[in-house]
Short mmCIF file of C-alpha atoms in Angstrom, two decimals:
data_model
loop_
_atom_site.label_atom_id
_atom_site.label_comp_id
_atom_site.label_asym_id
_atom_site.label_seq_id
_atom_site.Cartn_x
_atom_site.Cartn_y
_atom_site.Cartn_z
CA MET A 1 41.17 -7.88 -13.45
CA ARG A 2 37.59 -9.05 -14.18
CA PRO A 3 37.05 -11.49 -17.01
CA GLU A 4 35.44 -10.18 -20.08
CA ALA A 5 31.77 -10.83 -20.73
CA GLY A 6 31.35 -14.20 -22.22
CA ALA A 7 34.79 -15.35 -21.57
CA ARG A 8 35.36 -18.73 -20.15
CA TRP A 9 36.98 -18.89 -16.67
CA ILE A 10 40.08 -21.00 -16.65
CA PRO A 11 40.92 -22.32 -13.16
CA PRO A 12 44.62 -21.76 -11.90
CA ALA A 13 47.27 -24.46 -12.66
CA GLY A 14 47.18 -25.69 -9.05
CA ILE A 15 43.46 -26.22 -9.13
CA GLN A 16 43.78 -28.05 -12.44
CA ARG A 17 46.46 -30.35 -11.20
CA ALA A 18 44.44 -31.13 -7.98
CA LEU A 19 41.34 -31.81 -10.08
CA ALA A 20 43.33 -34.01 -12.55
CA PHE A 21 44.83 -35.85 -9.53
CA PHE A 22 41.48 -36.63 -7.87
CA LEU A 23 39.18 -37.15 -10.87
CA ASP A 24 41.51 -38.64 -13.45
CA SER A 25 44.20 -40.70 -11.70
CA LEU A 26 43.43 -44.15 -10.03
CA GLN A 27 45.35 -42.96 -6.86
CA GLY A 28 43.32 -39.86 -6.53
CA ARG A 29 39.99 -41.64 -7.07
CA PHE A 30 40.95 -44.12 -4.38
CA VAL A 31 41.81 -41.45 -1.89
CA LEU A 32 38.69 -39.47 -2.84
CA ALA A 33 36.53 -42.49 -2.28
CA MET A 34 38.12 -43.18 1.05
CA LEU A 35 37.83 -39.70 2.27
CA GLY A 36 34.41 -39.17 0.97
CA GLY A 37 33.21 -42.45 2.56
CA LEU A 38 34.71 -41.58 5.93
CA ALA A 39 33.36 -37.99 5.86
CA LEU A 40 29.81 -39.29 4.92
CA VAL A 41 30.02 -41.75 7.80
CA GLN A 42 31.17 -38.99 10.06
CA LEU A 43 28.34 -36.79 9.01
CA LEU A 44 25.77 -39.46 9.55
CA VAL A 45 27.06 -40.38 12.90
CA ASN A 46 27.18 -36.64 13.96
CA LEU A 47 23.55 -36.12 12.72
CA LEU A 48 22.34 -39.13 14.66
CA TRP A 49 24.20 -38.13 17.74
CA TYR A 50 23.02 -34.60 17.49
CA HIS A 51 19.40 -35.75 17.16
CA GLN A 52 19.63 -37.99 20.21
CA LEU A 53 21.41 -35.11 22.08
CA GLU A 54 18.62 -32.72 21.06
CA GLN A 55 15.84 -35.02 22.34
CA ARG A 56 17.70 -35.39 25.71
CA THR A 57 18.17 -31.85 25.96
CA ARG A 58 14.53 -31.05 25.26
CA ARG A 59 13.62 -33.52 28.04
CA GLN A 60 16.05 -31.88 30.50
CA VAL A 61 14.54 -28.41 29.47
CA GLU A 62 11.10 -29.51 30.34
CA LEU A 63 12.30 -30.82 33.69
CA ALA A 64 14.18 -27.55 34.39
CA ALA A 65 11.12 -25.64 33.65
CA HIS A 66 9.09 -27.82 35.90
CA HIS A 67 11.68 -27.10 38.87
CA LEU A 68 11.94 -23.46 38.20
CA ALA A 69 8.05 -23.08 38.03
CA SER A 70 7.77 -24.88 41.33
CA GLY A 71 10.45 -22.73 43.05
CA ALA A 72 8.93 -19.49 41.69
CA GLN A 73 5.31 -20.54 42.56
CA GLY A 74 6.46 -20.87 46.25
CA ALA A 75 8.15 -17.57 46.27
CA VAL A 76 5.17 -15.80 44.64
CA ARG A 77 2.64 -17.35 47.07
CA GLY A 78 4.78 -16.53 50.11
CA LEU A 79 5.09 -12.89 49.11
CA ARG A 80 1.51 -12.62 48.24
CA GLU A 81 0.37 -13.78 51.65
CA LEU A 82 2.31 -10.90 53.21
CA PRO A 83 1.02 -7.35 53.26
CA ALA A 84 2.67 -5.09 50.54
CA ALA A 85 4.60 -3.04 53.21
CA TYR A 86 6.35 -6.08 54.69
CA ARG A 87 7.50 -7.61 51.52
CA PRO A 88 10.63 -5.53 51.09
CA LEU A 89 11.56 -6.22 54.77
CA LEU A 90 11.20 -9.86 54.23
CA ILE A 91 13.36 -9.71 51.19
CA GLU A 92 16.08 -7.75 52.86
CA GLN A 93 16.05 -10.16 55.74
CA LEU A 94 16.49 -13.09 53.37
CA ARG A 95 19.49 -11.58 51.70
CA THR A 96 21.05 -10.84 55.07
CA MET A 97 20.64 -14.56 55.99
CA GLY A 98 22.29 -15.66 52.76
CA GLY A 99 19.61 -15.31 50.11
CA THR A 100 17.42 -17.78 48.27
CA ARG A 101 17.42 -19.48 45.15
CA PHE A 102 16.02 -16.45 43.39
CA LEU A 103 17.27 -12.90 43.24
CA VAL A 104 13.95 -11.14 44.28
CA PHE A 105 13.18 -7.43 43.58
CA ILE A 106 10.01 -5.47 43.78
CA ASN A 107 9.94 -2.86 41.02
CA THR A 108 7.40 -0.21 40.06
CA ALA A 109 7.47 -1.38 36.40
CA ALA A 110 8.71 -4.23 34.13
CA VAL A 111 12.37 -4.18 33.36
CA ALA A 112 13.34 -4.49 29.59
CA VAL A 113 15.52 -7.60 29.34
CA ARG A 114 17.34 -8.49 26.19
CA PRO A 115 16.65 -12.22 25.18
CA LEU A 116 19.52 -14.56 24.97
CA PRO A 117 20.25 -15.52 21.26
CA GLY A 118 20.42 -19.15 20.72
CA PRO A 119 18.93 -22.26 19.18
CA PRO A 120 15.01 -22.83 19.15
CA VAL A 121 15.22 -24.72 22.32
CA VAL A 122 15.89 -21.38 24.22
CA ARG A 123 12.59 -20.16 23.18
CA GLU A 124 11.09 -23.51 23.91
CA LEU A 125 12.25 -23.26 27.50
CA GLU A 126 10.71 -19.78 27.93
CA ALA A 127 7.43 -20.95 26.46
CA SER A 128 7.41 -24.13 28.68
CA LEU A 129 8.28 -22.15 31.91
CA GLN A 130 5.51 -19.54 31.14
CA ARG A 131 3.00 -22.25 30.56
CA GLU A 132 3.84 -23.85 33.85
CA LEU A 133 3.56 -20.68 35.70
CA HIS A 134 0.25 -19.83 34.09
CA ALA A 135 -1.02 -23.25 35.07
CA ARG A 136 0.11 -22.72 38.74
CA LEU A 137 -0.53 -19.15 39.31
CA GLY A 138 -3.33 -18.40 36.93
CA ARG A 139 -3.63 -16.15 33.95
CA GLN A 140 -5.06 -13.16 35.77
CA ALA A 141 -1.82 -11.16 36.23
CA PRO A 142 0.67 -10.22 33.39
CA LEU A 143 3.68 -12.50 33.25
CA ARG A 144 7.00 -12.32 31.29
CA VAL A 145 9.56 -15.02 31.12
CA THR A 146 13.04 -14.28 29.42
CA LEU A 147 16.24 -16.23 29.27
CA ALA A 148 19.01 -13.73 29.11
CA SER A 149 22.83 -13.29 29.66
CA PRO A 150 23.85 -11.87 33.08
CA LEU A 151 26.34 -9.63 31.54
CA GLY A 152 24.58 -6.18 31.30
CA LEU A 153 21.43 -7.80 32.71
CA SER A 154 19.08 -5.06 34.35
CA VAL A 155 17.39 -5.70 37.77
CA GLY A 156 15.52 -2.42 38.02
CA PRO A 157 13.66 0.00 35.77
CA GLN A 158 16.20 2.74 36.58
CA GLY A 159 18.99 0.72 34.92
CA GLY A 160 20.58 -1.11 37.88
CA LEU A 161 22.65 -4.04 36.67
CA LEU A 162 23.05 -7.54 38.00
CA SER A 163 26.89 -7.05 38.11
CA ASP A 164 26.53 -4.05 40.49
CA LEU A 165 24.89 -6.25 43.25
CA PRO A 166 26.95 -7.39 46.30
CA GLU A 167 28.96 -10.60 45.80
CA SER A 168 26.96 -12.12 48.65
CA TRP A 169 23.75 -11.85 46.55
CA VAL A 170 25.22 -13.36 43.46
CA ASP A 171 27.94 -16.01 42.80
CA PRO A 172 30.73 -14.10 40.92
CA SER A 173 31.51 -17.32 38.99
CA LEU A 174 28.16 -16.97 37.31
CA LEU A 175 29.06 -13.53 35.86
CA ALA A 176 32.48 -14.58 34.36
CA ALA A 177 32.80 -12.86 31.00
CA ASP A 178 34.44 -15.81 29.22
CA ARG A 179 31.55 -18.38 30.13
CA PRO A 180 28.55 -16.60 31.88
CA ALA A 181 25.80 -18.82 32.96
CA PRO A 182 22.36 -17.76 31.46
CA PHE A 183 19.74 -16.34 33.91
CA VAL A 184 15.94 -16.96 33.82
CA VAL A 185 14.04 -13.66 34.53
CA ILE A 186 10.47 -14.07 35.70
CA GLN A 187 8.51 -10.74 35.95
CA LEU A 188 4.95 -10.90 37.48
CA GLU A 189 2.61 -8.03 38.25
CA THR A 190 1.33 -8.79 41.73
CA GLU A 191 -0.34 -5.57 42.38
CA PRO A 192 -1.14 -2.68 40.11
CA GLY A 193 2.03 -0.69 39.77
CA GLN A 194 4.08 -3.49 41.54
CA TRP A 195 6.14 -6.00 39.59
CA LEU A 196 7.78 -8.95 41.13
CA TYR A 197 11.37 -9.58 39.59
CA LEU A 198 12.66 -13.10 40.11
CA SER A 199 16.04 -14.14 38.64
CA SER A 200 17.88 -17.45 38.80
CA THR A 201 20.22 -19.74 36.88
CA LEU A 202 19.07 -22.96 35.38
CA PRO A 203 19.38 -26.14 37.49
CA ASP A 204 22.11 -27.17 35.14
CA PRO A 205 23.59 -23.64 34.08
CA PHE A 206 25.36 -24.87 30.94
CA LEU A 207 22.63 -27.18 29.60
CA LEU A 208 22.18 -25.42 26.45
CA GLU A 209 25.79 -25.52 25.44
CA GLN A 210 25.47 -29.20 24.71
CA LEU A 211 23.64 -28.24 21.51
CA GLU A 212 26.59 -26.35 20.06
CA PHE A 213 27.54 -28.54 17.03
CA PHE A 214 30.62 -26.90 15.64
CA THR A 215 33.04 -26.55 18.54
CA TRP A 216 36.67 -27.26 18.34
CA GLN A 217 36.53 -30.03 21.12
CA ARG A 218 34.28 -32.05 18.78
CA MET A 219 35.65 -31.12 15.26
CA ALA A 220 39.42 -31.48 16.10
CA PRO A 221 39.28 -35.26 16.53
CA GLN A 222 37.22 -35.67 13.42
CA GLY A 223 39.60 -33.43 11.52
CA LEU A 224 42.70 -35.43 12.76
CA THR A 225 40.81 -38.68 11.78
CA LEU A 226 40.29 -37.37 8.19
CA ALA A 227 44.00 -36.23 8.05
CA LEU A 228 45.11 -39.63 9.17
CA ALA A 229 42.84 -41.32 6.71
CA LEU A 230 44.24 -39.11 3.86
CA LEU A 231 47.86 -40.14 4.76
CA LEU A 232 46.97 -43.81 5.01
CA SER A 233 44.96 -43.64 1.82
CA LEU A 234 47.85 -41.95 -0.09
CA ALA A 235 50.23 -44.63 1.13
CA ALA A 236 47.92 -47.45 0.23
CA SER A 237 47.09 -46.06 -3.18
CA ARG A 238 50.64 -45.57 -4.09
CA THR A 239 51.49 -49.24 -3.03
CA LEU A 240 48.58 -50.45 -5.14
CA THR A 241 49.25 -48.29 -8.23
CA ARG A 242 53.01 -48.79 -8.26
CA PRO A 243 52.92 -52.08 -10.19
CA LEU A 244 50.34 -50.42 -12.62
CA ARG A 245 52.80 -47.52 -13.37
CA GLY A 246 55.48 -50.17 -14.09
CA LEU A 247 53.14 -51.99 -16.45
CA SER A 248 52.16 -48.95 -18.34
CA GLN A 249 55.91 -47.97 -18.77
CA ALA A 250 56.71 -51.44 -19.98
CA ALA A 251 53.72 -51.26 -22.52
CA ALA A 252 55.05 -48.04 -23.80
CA ARG A 253 58.42 -49.70 -24.50
CA VAL A 254 56.80 -52.59 -26.56
CA GLY A 255 57.76 -52.21 -30.18
CA HIS A 256 61.16 -50.44 -29.64
CA ARG A 257 64.32 -51.99 -30.64
CA SER A 258 65.38 -52.47 -26.92
CA VAL A 259 65.33 -56.00 -25.66
CA PRO A 260 62.05 -56.24 -23.40
CA GLN A 261 62.65 -57.45 -19.85
CA PRO A 262 60.00 -59.26 -17.97
CA LEU A 263 58.33 -57.37 -15.15
CA ARG A 264 58.73 -58.37 -11.60
CA VAL A 265 55.48 -60.06 -10.43
CA SER A 266 54.13 -58.28 -7.33
CA GLY A 267 51.21 -56.60 -5.81
CA THR A 268 47.78 -57.89 -5.20
CA ALA A 269 46.38 -61.05 -6.86
CA GLU A 270 44.74 -59.12 -9.77
CA VAL A 271 47.82 -57.07 -10.47
CA ARG A 272 50.05 -60.26 -10.34
CA GLN A 273 47.78 -61.79 -12.78
CA ALA A 274 47.78 -58.85 -14.95
CA THR A 275 51.60 -58.62 -14.88
CA GLN A 276 52.09 -62.26 -15.59
CA ALA A 277 49.69 -61.96 -18.58
CA PHE A 278 51.69 -59.01 -19.89
CA ASN A 279 54.95 -60.80 -19.59
CA GLU A 280 53.55 -63.67 -21.66
CA MET A 281 52.23 -61.38 -24.23
CA GLN A 282 55.49 -59.58 -24.54
CA GLU A 283 57.32 -62.81 -25.02
CA ARG A 284 54.87 -63.82 -27.65
CA ILE A 285 55.36 -60.51 -29.50
CA ARG A 286 59.06 -60.91 -29.27
CA ARG A 287 59.00 -64.33 -30.87
CA TYR A 288 56.63 -63.18 -33.66
CA LEU A 289 58.84 -60.21 -34.61
CA SER A 290 61.89 -62.40 -34.53
CA ASP A 291 60.17 -64.97 -36.55
CA ARG A 292 58.87 -62.37 -39.01
CA GLU A 293 62.22 -60.88 -39.48
CA ARG A 294 63.90 -64.15 -40.25
CA LEU A 295 61.18 -64.88 -42.80
CA PHE A 296 61.65 -61.68 -44.62
CA ALA A 297 65.36 -61.96 -44.40
CA SER A 298 65.06 -65.32 -46.12
CA ILE A 299 62.73 -63.98 -48.70
CA SER A 300 65.15 -61.06 -49.41
CA HIS A 301 68.02 -63.42 -49.73
CA ASP A 302 65.96 -65.59 -52.11
CA LEU A 303 64.99 -62.81 -54.34
CA ARG A 304 68.52 -61.45 -54.67
CA THR A 305 69.55 -64.64 -56.59
CA PRO A 306 67.16 -64.23 -59.50
CA ILE A 307 67.80 -60.46 -59.61
CA THR A 308 71.52 -61.12 -59.83
CA ARG A 309 70.75 -63.66 -62.76
CA LEU A 310 68.66 -61.15 -64.61
CA ARG A 311 71.28 -58.55 -64.23
CA LEU A 312 73.88 -61.03 -65.74
CA ARG A 313 71.62 -61.89 -68.58
CA SER A 314 70.95 -58.20 -69.40
CA GLU A 315 74.62 -57.78 -69.98
CA LEU A 316 74.16 -59.81 -73.05
CA LEU A 317 71.64 -57.49 -74.69
CA ASP A 318 73.03 -55.63 -77.70
CA ASP A 319 71.00 -52.51 -77.38
CA GLU A 320 72.47 -50.34 -74.71
CA ALA A 321 69.43 -48.23 -74.19
CA VAL A 322 67.44 -51.37 -73.37
CA GLN A 323 70.21 -52.61 -71.32
CA ASP A 324 70.08 -49.35 -69.30
CA GLU A 325 66.37 -49.71 -68.78
CA PHE A 326 66.85 -53.33 -67.60
CA HIS A 327 69.55 -52.23 -65.11
CA GLU A 328 67.46 -49.33 -63.72
CA ASP A 329 64.44 -51.69 -63.20
CA LEU A 330 66.66 -54.25 -61.52
CA ASP A 331 68.20 -51.60 -59.23
CA GLU A 332 64.79 -50.35 -58.34
CA LEU A 333 63.61 -53.85 -57.58
CA ASP A 334 66.66 -54.56 -55.47
CA LEU A 335 66.08 -51.35 -53.51
CA MET A 336 62.41 -52.38 -53.02
CA VAL A 337 63.54 -55.62 -51.48
CA LYS A 338 65.86 -53.85 -49.04
CA THR A 339 63.28 -51.32 -48.31
CA ALA A 340 60.65 -54.12 -47.45
CA LEU A 341 63.18 -55.72 -45.17
CA GLN A 342 63.96 -52.38 -43.39
CA ILE A 343 60.19 -51.85 -42.89
CA VAL A 344 59.79 -55.29 -41.46
CA LYS A 345 62.65 -54.44 -39.05
CA ASP A 346 60.88 -51.35 -37.88
CA THR A 347 63.70 -49.07 -39.14
CA ASP A 348 63.71 -46.06 -41.37
CA ILE A 349 64.06 -46.34 -45.16
CA HIS A 350 67.67 -45.37 -45.81
CA GLU A 351 67.28 -43.31 -48.92
CA ASN A 352 69.00 -39.89 -49.33
CA ARG A 353 67.10 -36.84 -50.31
CA VAL A 354 68.41 -35.40 -53.50
CA PRO A 355 67.06 -32.98 -56.11
CA VAL A 356 64.72 -35.13 -58.40
CA ARG A 357 63.58 -34.16 -61.84
CA ILE A 358 59.89 -35.05 -61.33
CA ASP A 359 59.12 -34.61 -65.14
CA LEU A 360 61.66 -37.18 -66.10
CA VAL A 361 60.21 -39.52 -63.62
CA LEU A 362 56.82 -39.10 -64.94
CA GLN A 363 57.87 -39.29 -68.44
CA LYS A 364 59.26 -42.77 -67.98
CA MET A 365 56.13 -43.99 -66.10
CA VAL A 366 53.82 -42.46 -68.70
CA ARG A 367 55.84 -44.09 -71.51
CA ASP A 368 55.61 -47.64 -69.66
CA ALA A 369 51.82 -47.11 -69.18
CA ARG A 370 51.31 -46.26 -72.87
CA MET A 371 53.22 -49.35 -73.95
CA ALA A 372 50.72 -51.32 -71.71
CA GLY A 373 47.88 -49.96 -73.68
CA GLN A 374 46.76 -47.26 -71.10
CA ARG A 375 45.93 -43.72 -71.97
CA ILE A 376 47.69 -40.92 -70.08
CA GLU A 377 48.22 -37.33 -71.13
CA LEU A 378 51.03 -35.44 -69.69
CA ASN A 379 52.25 -31.80 -70.18
CA GLU A 380 55.96 -31.85 -69.80
CA ARG A 381 57.66 -29.05 -67.97
CA PRO A 382 61.16 -29.16 -66.46
CA LEU A 383 60.34 -29.17 -62.57
CA THR A 384 62.70 -30.40 -59.74
CA VAL A 385 61.66 -31.35 -56.28
CA PHE A 386 63.96 -32.26 -53.36
CA GLY A 387 63.13 -35.78 -51.97
CA LYS A 388 63.75 -39.48 -51.99
CA PRO A 389 63.67 -40.71 -55.61
CA LEU A 390 62.27 -44.24 -54.93
CA ALA A 391 59.69 -42.99 -52.59
CA LEU A 392 58.49 -40.36 -54.88
CA LYS A 393 58.28 -42.80 -57.66
CA ARG A 394 56.24 -45.19 -55.48
CA ALA A 395 53.74 -42.28 -54.67
CA LEU A 396 53.34 -41.34 -58.32
CA GLY A 397 53.06 -44.78 -59.49
CA ASN A 398 50.24 -45.47 -56.92
CA LEU A 399 48.50 -42.28 -58.10
CA LEU A 400 48.81 -43.29 -61.83
CA ASP A 401 47.65 -47.02 -61.19
CA ASN A 402 44.77 -45.79 -59.03
CA ALA A 403 43.64 -43.39 -61.70
CA VAL A 404 44.05 -45.85 -64.52
CA PHE A 405 42.36 -48.67 -62.83
CA TYR A 406 39.40 -46.87 -61.38
CA GLY A 407 38.98 -44.22 -63.88
CA GLY A 408 38.87 -46.56 -66.88
CA ALA A 409 41.78 -45.06 -68.91
CA SER A 410 42.38 -48.20 -70.93
CA ALA A 411 42.63 -48.06 -74.75
CA ALA A 412 39.14 -49.33 -75.21
CA SER A 413 37.48 -46.51 -73.03
CA GLY A 414 36.91 -43.04 -73.97
CA GLY A 415 38.66 -41.13 -71.12
CA ALA A 416 42.35 -40.63 -70.50
CA VAL A 417 44.16 -39.80 -67.26
CA GLU A 418 45.22 -36.24 -67.33
CA VAL A 419 48.56 -35.26 -65.53
CA ARG A 420 49.35 -31.56 -65.21
CA MET A 421 52.55 -30.15 -63.81
CA GLN A 422 53.14 -26.55 -62.85
CA ALA A 423 55.12 -24.38 -60.53
CA GLY A 424 53.22 -22.92 -57.56
CA PRO A 425 53.16 -19.39 -56.55
CA GLU A 426 55.42 -19.97 -53.67
CA GLY A 427 57.95 -21.92 -55.56
CA GLN A 428 56.50 -25.52 -54.78
CA VAL A 429 55.83 -28.02 -57.46
CA LEU A 430 52.09 -28.74 -58.18
CA LEU A 431 50.85 -31.95 -59.82
CA THR A 432 47.32 -32.81 -60.71
CA VAL A 433 46.11 -36.13 -61.56
CA ARG A 434 42.58 -36.43 -63.02
CA ASP A 435 40.65 -39.43 -64.12
CA HIS A 436 37.24 -39.69 -66.08
CA GLY A 437 35.79 -42.32 -63.73
CA PRO A 438 32.67 -42.29 -61.54
CA GLY A 439 34.28 -40.04 -58.86
CA VAL A 440 33.86 -40.38 -55.14
CA PRO A 441 30.78 -39.62 -53.06
CA GLU A 442 31.21 -36.27 -51.40
CA GLN A 443 30.74 -37.78 -47.96
CA ALA A 444 33.45 -40.35 -48.61
CA LEU A 445 36.14 -37.85 -49.85
CA HIS A 446 37.55 -37.50 -46.27
CA GLN A 447 38.13 -41.31 -46.10
CA LEU A 448 40.61 -41.37 -49.04
CA GLY A 449 44.21 -41.67 -47.96
CA GLN A 450 43.25 -43.75 -44.85
CA PRO A 451 44.91 -47.27 -44.52
CA TYR A 452 42.70 -50.09 -45.69
CA THR A 453 39.95 -47.81 -46.91
CA ARG A 454 38.12 -49.19 -50.02
CA LEU A 455 34.90 -47.74 -51.51
CA ALA A 456 32.15 -49.60 -53.00
CA HIS A 457 32.96 -49.34 -56.64
CA GLY A 458 36.59 -50.23 -55.81
CA ARG A 459 35.59 -53.52 -54.09
CA GLN A 460 33.32 -54.37 -57.11
CA ALA A 461 36.11 -53.73 -59.65
CA ARG A 462 38.87 -55.62 -57.60
CA GLU A 463 38.15 -57.88 -54.67
CA GLU A 464 41.80 -58.56 -53.95
CA GLY A 465 42.80 -54.92 -53.09
CA LEU A 466 43.95 -53.85 -49.68
CA GLY A 467 43.23 -50.09 -49.83
CA LEU A 468 46.81 -49.18 -49.09
CA GLY A 469 47.79 -47.34 -52.29
CA LEU A 470 46.52 -43.74 -51.47
CA SER A 471 47.57 -44.14 -47.85
CA ILE A 472 51.23 -44.80 -48.95
CA VAL A 473 50.95 -41.73 -51.17
CA ARG A 474 49.63 -39.67 -48.25
CA ASP A 475 52.54 -40.83 -46.01
CA ILE A 476 55.25 -40.18 -48.57
CA VAL A 477 53.96 -36.73 -49.41
CA ALA A 478 53.67 -35.84 -45.73
CA ASP A 479 57.23 -37.20 -45.23
CA HIS A 480 58.39 -34.72 -47.84
CA GLY A 481 56.46 -31.70 -46.42
CA GLY A 482 53.96 -31.60 -49.03
CA HIS A 483 50.14 -31.56 -49.12
CA LEU A 484 47.65 -33.98 -50.72
CA GLN A 485 43.97 -33.10 -51.61
CA PHE A 486 41.08 -35.02 -53.12
CA ARG A 487 38.09 -33.57 -54.99
CA ASN A 488 35.54 -34.39 -57.51
CA HIS A 489 36.00 -32.58 -60.84
CA PRO A 490 33.12 -30.49 -62.03
CA GLU A 491 33.01 -32.29 -65.31
CA GLY A 492 33.25 -35.76 -63.76
CA GLY A 493 36.03 -37.98 -62.33
CA LEU A 494 38.36 -37.67 -59.31
CA GLU A 495 41.04 -35.15 -59.26
CA VAL A 496 44.11 -35.35 -56.85
CA ARG A 497 46.08 -32.35 -56.17
CA LEU A 498 49.64 -32.88 -54.94
CA SER A 499 52.16 -30.20 -53.78
CA LEU A 500 55.86 -30.85 -53.14
CA PRO A 501 58.65 -28.35 -52.06
CA SER A 502 61.25 -27.38 -54.53
CA PRO A 503 64.95 -27.59 -53.63
CA ALA A 504 65.17 -23.90 -53.19
CA ASP A 505 62.42 -24.03 -50.51
CA VAL A 506 64.03 -26.82 -48.70
CA MET A 507 67.43 -25.22 -48.59
CA ASP A 508 65.92 -22.04 -47.35
CA GLY A 509 64.15 -23.91 -44.58
CA VAL A 510 67.46 -25.58 -43.54
CA ALA A 511 69.23 -22.34 -43.48
CA ASP A 512 66.46 -20.67 -41.47
CA GLY A 513 66.75 -23.55 -39.00
CA LEU A 514 70.47 -23.18 -38.66
CA THR A 515 70.20 -19.44 -38.13
CA ASP A 516 67.47 -19.79 -35.57
CA GLY A 517 69.56 -22.50 -33.73
CA ALA A 518 72.67 -20.08 -33.76
CA THR A 519 70.59 -17.27 -32.53
CA GLY A 520 68.96 -19.40 -29.77
CA SER A 521 72.40 -20.49 -28.48
CA ALA A 522 73.62 -17.05 -28.10
CA PRO A 523 73.92 -15.84 -24.53
CA GLY A 524 70.79 -13.81 -23.46
#
């Protein structure tokens, strides 16, 4: 099938893997560099060798033309000195006695000879021989010089072939079909209507074969050399990159709970140095993590003591409602301490997902904020989400604190933070938190939610902030399968839209997953 017009051609998987190996991996680049360098050296050597061989062949061609011209000049002069009627008798007598260097025929017309195809040096030989004969015999008579193959070579105007001549006239080895020696054909008009036909091989019959560049005798050793270089390069590159692969695998394991094992120091000096440096770095990281874990474990232990004292003192309160609020806050503080320690240990927060009345959580947070003099408006609707109670409370608390602090929702200011709750069209819970602050530049909206991101007005309002509040919100929302969106309200201020799945949505998703798993495990 032909690809559609404008469609991008995608190479097959085998070609993609080969390109990835040679262009992207260190082993492939090493092999490519070795083979490319060796091939380039072979090409340059071959070009130099061919240039020298061509120059030597041209000199031999000129020498062969000189010898052929000398012999042809003697034969022509000898025949010219005889009367025309005696020339055939002399030729016949010479053939009976064993022949001469040239095959000599006297024809009534020039014979059509097909030139031998070949490199430019073939035509140069013809031109050089013709110049020599013109210089020796003069330019009065018409002269034709052709280098031709003996197979199918005509010796007479009536179509007589060289192969039809007696074996005593022509050496049969010169007419072998697998390797015929080229013949030089000289035709000279000695008299009107009488053409002298001279034919002979070169002094070195296979002189021109030396210029054949792409022959298996020459290319096979070079191909074997490249194949041997490929195997040696692959073996050497694998030996050089094996410690690097071990180093990359060990680097990928850094940070996991498994106890890191030092790498065996081997390879070249550079690889040994890198491996030794990695082992030292790994040991420093292990000591740092161990010290950090002990430090936070000590802090957690020290914090539990005042929490326990506060819990005991809260038991002395007469108001049960106030006592319950104290217990709830102390439980939350204790869970935060445990969570902080679990984060330091690089483990997940062990908090079960349960249905959470998000409206009740917001009511309590808004009531505490109002007691602190902050202005927050909340439309109360009974809505339930499925998630981790403490994590959701942290996310909502960070959103409200961010809106109150940067939106100016204090008792002395004119704006209030607006919190709206509603059920989404697909069953999810939608929360919108809007402040009446300066808002955020449009080009900086995409930065909100990134760790350690603080905008200019935030740094001016509070220098000690870290820029982690909204990033914590984003991570918690993403962990619950929800979505978080930031935008500037048309009437001013920043608006944060938060969507969380309801318990029904989560249970439907779990049921679908179980159904899909059961279906996938059935025999096909």
